[in-house]
Amino acid sequence: MSKKIICLFDVDGTLTEPRQPINPQIEKFLLETVKKEFDIAIVGGSDLSKIQEQLDGKNLFEKYKYVFAENGLIAFKDGKALPSQSIQDMLGEDNLQDFLNFVLRYISELKLPFKRGTFVEFRTGMMNISPVGRNCSKKEREQFYEYDNEHHIREKFIQALKKEFPDLALAYSIGGQISFDVFPIGWDKTYCLRHIQGYDEIHFFGDKTVEGGNDHEIYESNFTIGHRVTCPKDTVNQLKILMTLVKENREKEQLSVSMHCA
Ligand SMILES: [Mg+2]
């Protein structure tokens, strides 16, 4: 019996350039080549509408067996919604407001080369916090990203939050170029794995796999086989390698079966 395999992809930096739509050739390869061999699924940290924008959202649920937005807090299997939880239920309104008030105060005291709008985006299972504001142009995102690499704005912000709220069971992860995510511990991308059943192997592909990155936990999880990629092209290359390996193994199995029969 050949193994049942599902390939699960991060979105930003893995299937698409950050916040950009998927390259049609990459999508074609996924849907016409990879999907013949394996089931395919996606897990993004963003909300569903952003993922739909990036992955040519019409028929999104037909293209992918599972669609996980917000790390799997918003989950669909074959287009049907699966149960979800919210961050306000988990934290309670009082804690949540203390936290948000601190965040807004901290941002108000931060001097950067520039600031734009939408500093906090409240999602189902997480908050996305951007010191520079999410309404940046593509160029401004890149400028902030460079500035942050030098001055560690996001890292310092996270340290301040950890110090202020040591008792809230929150995890922090830096993803993308301009923001970081805050969510209850365990609500990282591994959250989506509870929904995936019936496979011998789950292959996860992600670009932010080092500690502190938003793919780290699921990449390291015992339930996945992790693939670290550098860009969408690298994802394609690694898929080609995986398909070759799986094909070779199948041929070996068939050979040993036929030798047993002889
Ligand atoms: Mg990514």
Coordinates of C-alpha atoms and ligand atoms in Angstrom, one line a residue:
M1 CA 0.0 0.0 0.0
S2 CA 1.4 3.4 -0.9
K3 CA 1.5 6.1 1.8
K4 CA -1.2 8.7 1.9
I5 CA 0.5 12.1 1.9
I6 CA -0.8 15.6 2.3
C7 CA 1.4 18.7 1.6
L8 CA 0.5 21.6 3.8
F9 CA 1.8 25.0 2.7
D10 CA 2.4 28.3 4.5
V11 CA 1.2 31.2 2.2
D12 CA 3.5 34.3 2.5
G13 CA 7.0 33.6 1.4
T14 CA 6.2 30.0 0.6
L15 CA 3.6 30.0 -2.1
T16 CA 3.6 33.7 -2.7
E17 CA 6.0 36.6 -2.3
P18 CA 5.0 38.5 1.0
R19 CA 1.4 39.8 0.6
Q20 CA 1.5 39.3 -3.2
P21 CA -0.7 37.2 -5.4
I22 CA 0.5 33.7 -6.3
N23 CA 2.5 33.4 -9.5
P24 CA 0.2 31.6 -12.1
Q25 CA 2.9 29.2 -13.0
I26 CA 3.4 28.1 -9.4
E27 CA -0.3 27.7 -9.0
K28 CA -0.5 25.6 -12.2
F29 CA 2.3 23.4 -10.9
L30 CA 0.5 22.8 -7.6
L31 CA -2.9 22.1 -9.2
E32 CA -1.9 20.2 -12.2
T33 CA 1.2 18.3 -11.1
V34 CA 1.4 18.1 -7.3
K35 CA -2.3 17.5 -6.8
K36 CA -2.1 14.3 -8.9
E37 CA 0.2 12.8 -6.3
F38 CA -0.8 14.3 -3.0
D39 CA -3.6 16.2 -1.4
I40 CA -2.7 19.8 -0.8
A41 CA -3.7 22.3 1.9
I42 CA -2.8 25.7 3.0
V43 CA -2.2 27.3 6.4
G44 CA -1.8 31.1 6.7
G45 CA -1.7 33.4 9.6
S46 CA -3.8 36.0 7.8
D47 CA -7.5 36.2 7.8
L48 CA -9.4 34.4 5.1
S49 CA -10.1 37.4 2.8
K50 CA -6.3 38.1 2.5
I51 CA -5.6 34.5 1.7
Q52 CA -8.3 34.6 -0.9
E53 CA -6.8 37.7 -2.5
Q54 CA -3.4 36.1 -2.7
L55 CA -4.5 32.6 -3.9
D56 CA -6.9 33.7 -6.6
G57 CA -9.8 33.0 -4.2
K58 CA -12.5 31.8 -6.7
N59 CA -12.7 28.1 -6.2
L60 CA -10.2 28.2 -3.3
F61 CA -12.0 25.4 -1.5
E62 CA -12.0 23.2 -4.6
K63 CA -8.3 23.8 -5.1
Y64 CA -7.2 22.8 -1.6
K65 CA -8.4 20.0 0.5
Y66 CA -8.0 22.1 3.7
V67 CA -8.0 25.8 3.9
F68 CA -6.7 27.2 7.2
A69 CA -6.8 30.9 7.9
E70 CA -5.5 32.4 11.2
N71 CA -3.4 29.3 11.8
G72 CA -6.4 27.0 11.6
L73 CA -8.7 28.9 14.0
I74 CA -10.7 29.5 10.8
A75 CA -10.8 26.1 9.1
F76 CA -12.4 24.5 6.1
K77 CA -12.3 20.9 4.9
D78 CA -13.7 20.4 1.4
G79 CA -15.2 23.8 1.7
K80 CA -17.1 23.1 4.9
A81 CA -16.4 25.2 8.0
L82 CA -15.0 23.4 11.0
P83 CA -15.5 24.6 14.7
S84 CA -13.5 27.5 16.0
Q85 CA -12.6 29.5 19.2
S86 CA -11.9 33.1 19.8
I87 CA -9.1 35.0 21.6
Q88 CA -11.6 37.1 23.6
D89 CA -13.2 33.9 25.1
M90 CA -9.7 32.6 25.9
L91 CA -8.3 35.8 27.6
G92 CA -11.5 37.5 29.0
E93 CA -12.4 41.1 28.1
D94 CA -10.6 42.6 31.1
N95 CA -7.2 41.1 30.3
L96 CA -7.7 41.8 26.7
Q97 CA -8.3 45.5 27.2
D98 CA -5.3 45.9 29.6
F99 CA -3.2 44.3 26.9
L100 CA -4.5 46.4 24.1
N101 CA -4.2 49.6 26.1
F102 CA -0.5 48.8 26.8
V103 CA 0.1 48.1 23.1
L104 CA -1.5 51.4 22.0
R105 CA 0.4 53.3 24.6
Y106 CA 3.7 51.7 23.6
I107 CA 3.1 52.5 19.9
S108 CA 2.2 56.1 20.7
E109 CA 5.6 56.5 22.3
L110 CA 7.5 54.9 19.5
K111 CA 9.4 57.2 17.1
L112 CA 10.1 55.6 13.7
P113 CA 11.2 57.0 10.3
F114 CA 7.5 56.9 9.3
K115 CA 4.2 55.6 10.6
R116 CA 1.0 54.7 8.7
G117 CA -2.4 53.4 9.9
T118 CA -3.9 50.2 11.4
F119 CA -1.6 49.3 14.2
V120 CA -3.7 46.5 15.7
E121 CA -5.7 44.0 13.6
F122 CA -8.0 41.9 15.7
R123 CA -8.6 38.4 14.4
T124 CA -10.5 35.4 15.6
G125 CA -7.6 33.6 17.3
M126 CA -4.9 36.3 17.4
M127 CA -4.0 39.9 17.3
N128 CA -1.6 41.2 14.7
I129 CA 0.4 44.2 15.9
S130 CA 2.3 46.5 13.6
P131 CA 4.5 49.2 15.1
V132 CA 4.6 51.0 11.7
G133 CA 0.9 50.3 10.7
R134 CA -0.4 47.8 8.2
N135 CA -1.4 50.4 5.7
C136 CA 2.1 50.6 4.3
S137 CA 2.8 50.6 0.6
K138 CA 5.0 47.7 -0.7
K139 CA 8.0 50.0 -0.7
E140 CA 7.3 51.2 2.8
R141 CA 7.0 47.7 4.0
E142 CA 10.5 46.9 2.7
Q143 CA 11.9 50.1 4.2
F144 CA 10.5 49.2 7.6
Y145 CA 11.7 45.7 7.3
E146 CA 15.3 46.9 6.8
Y147 CA 14.9 49.4 9.6
D148 CA 13.6 46.7 11.9
N149 CA 16.5 44.3 11.0
E150 CA 18.9 47.0 12.2
H151 CA 16.9 48.4 15.3
H152 CA 14.9 45.3 16.4
I153 CA 11.7 47.3 16.9
R154 CA 9.5 44.2 16.9
E155 CA 11.8 42.2 19.1
K156 CA 12.0 44.9 21.7
F157 CA 8.2 45.4 21.6
I158 CA 7.7 41.7 22.3
Q159 CA 10.1 41.8 25.2
A160 CA 8.2 44.7 26.7
L161 CA 4.9 42.8 26.4
K162 CA 6.3 39.7 28.0
K163 CA 7.6 41.7 30.9
E164 CA 4.3 43.5 31.4
F165 CA 2.1 40.5 31.1
P166 CA 4.0 37.5 32.5
D167 CA 0.8 35.8 33.6
L168 CA -1.1 35.8 30.3
A169 CA -0.4 32.5 28.5
L170 CA 0.4 34.3 25.3
A171 CA 2.9 33.5 22.5
Y172 CA 4.5 36.0 20.2
S173 CA 5.7 35.4 16.7
I174 CA 7.4 37.6 14.1
G175 CA 6.2 36.9 10.6
G176 CA 6.2 38.9 7.4
Q177 CA 7.9 42.3 7.2
I178 CA 6.0 44.8 9.4
S179 CA 4.2 43.0 12.2
F180 CA 4.0 40.3 14.8
D181 CA 1.3 38.0 16.0
V182 CA 0.1 37.5 19.5
F183 CA -2.0 34.4 20.4
P184 CA -2.8 32.0 23.2
I185 CA 0.1 29.5 23.7
G186 CA -0.6 26.5 21.4
W187 CA -2.6 28.6 18.9
D188 CA 0.3 28.8 16.5
K189 CA 0.2 26.9 13.2
T190 CA 0.2 23.5 14.9
Y191 CA -3.4 24.4 15.9
C192 CA -4.5 23.4 12.4
L193 CA -3.1 19.9 12.7
R194 CA -6.0 18.8 14.9
H195 CA -8.2 19.0 11.9
I196 CA -6.1 16.9 9.6
Q197 CA -6.9 13.2 9.8
G198 CA -6.3 10.1 7.7
Y199 CA -2.8 10.7 6.4
D200 CA 0.4 8.7 6.9
E201 CA 2.5 11.8 6.4
I202 CA 1.9 15.5 6.6
H203 CA 4.6 17.4 4.8
F204 CA 4.8 21.0 5.9
F205 CA 6.5 23.7 3.8
G206 CA 7.3 27.1 5.4
D207 CA 9.8 30.0 5.2
K208 CA 9.9 31.2 8.8
T209 CA 11.0 28.0 10.5
V210 CA 13.7 29.3 12.9
E211 CA 12.8 29.9 16.5
G212 CA 10.5 32.9 16.8
G213 CA 9.3 32.6 13.2
N214 CA 5.6 31.8 12.6
D215 CA 6.4 28.4 11.0
H216 CA 8.7 27.2 13.7
E217 CA 6.4 25.1 15.9
I218 CA 4.6 23.3 13.0
Y219 CA 8.0 22.7 11.3
E220 CA 9.4 21.1 14.4
S221 CA 6.1 19.2 15.3
N222 CA 6.3 15.4 15.6
F223 CA 3.2 15.2 13.5
T224 CA 4.8 16.8 10.4
I225 CA 7.8 16.3 8.2
G226 CA 9.1 19.8 7.9
H227 CA 10.5 21.5 4.7
R228 CA 12.3 24.8 5.1
V229 CA 12.0 26.9 2.0
T230 CA 13.5 30.3 1.0
C231 CA 10.9 31.4 -1.6
P232 CA 8.1 30.1 -3.8
K233 CA 10.6 28.8 -6.4
D234 CA 12.4 26.9 -3.8
T235 CA 9.0 25.4 -2.7
V236 CA 8.6 24.1 -6.3
N237 CA 12.1 22.6 -6.3
Q238 CA 11.6 20.8 -3.0
L239 CA 8.2 19.5 -4.2
K240 CA 9.9 18.1 -7.3
I241 CA 12.5 16.3 -5.0
L242 CA 9.7 15.0 -2.8
M243 CA 7.7 13.6 -5.7
T244 CA 10.8 11.9 -7.1
L245 CA 11.6 10.3 -3.7
V246 CA 8.0 9.1 -3.3
K247 CA 8.0 7.7 -6.8
E248 CA 11.3 5.8 -6.2
N249 CA 10.0 4.4 -3.0
R250 CA 6.8 3.2 -4.6
E251 CA 8.8 1.5 -7.4
K252 CA 11.0 -0.2 -4.7
E253 CA 7.9 -1.4 -2.9
Q254 CA 6.4 -2.8 -6.1
L255 CA 9.6 -4.5 -6.9
S256 CA 9.8 -6.2 -3.5
V257 CA 6.1 -7.2 -3.8
S258 CA 6.7 -8.8 -7.2
M259 CA 9.8 -10.6 -5.9
H260 CA 7.8 -12.0 -3.0
C261 CA 5.2 -13.3 -5.4
A262 CA 7.7 -14.9 -7.7
Ligands
MG1 MG 5.6 32.7 5.6

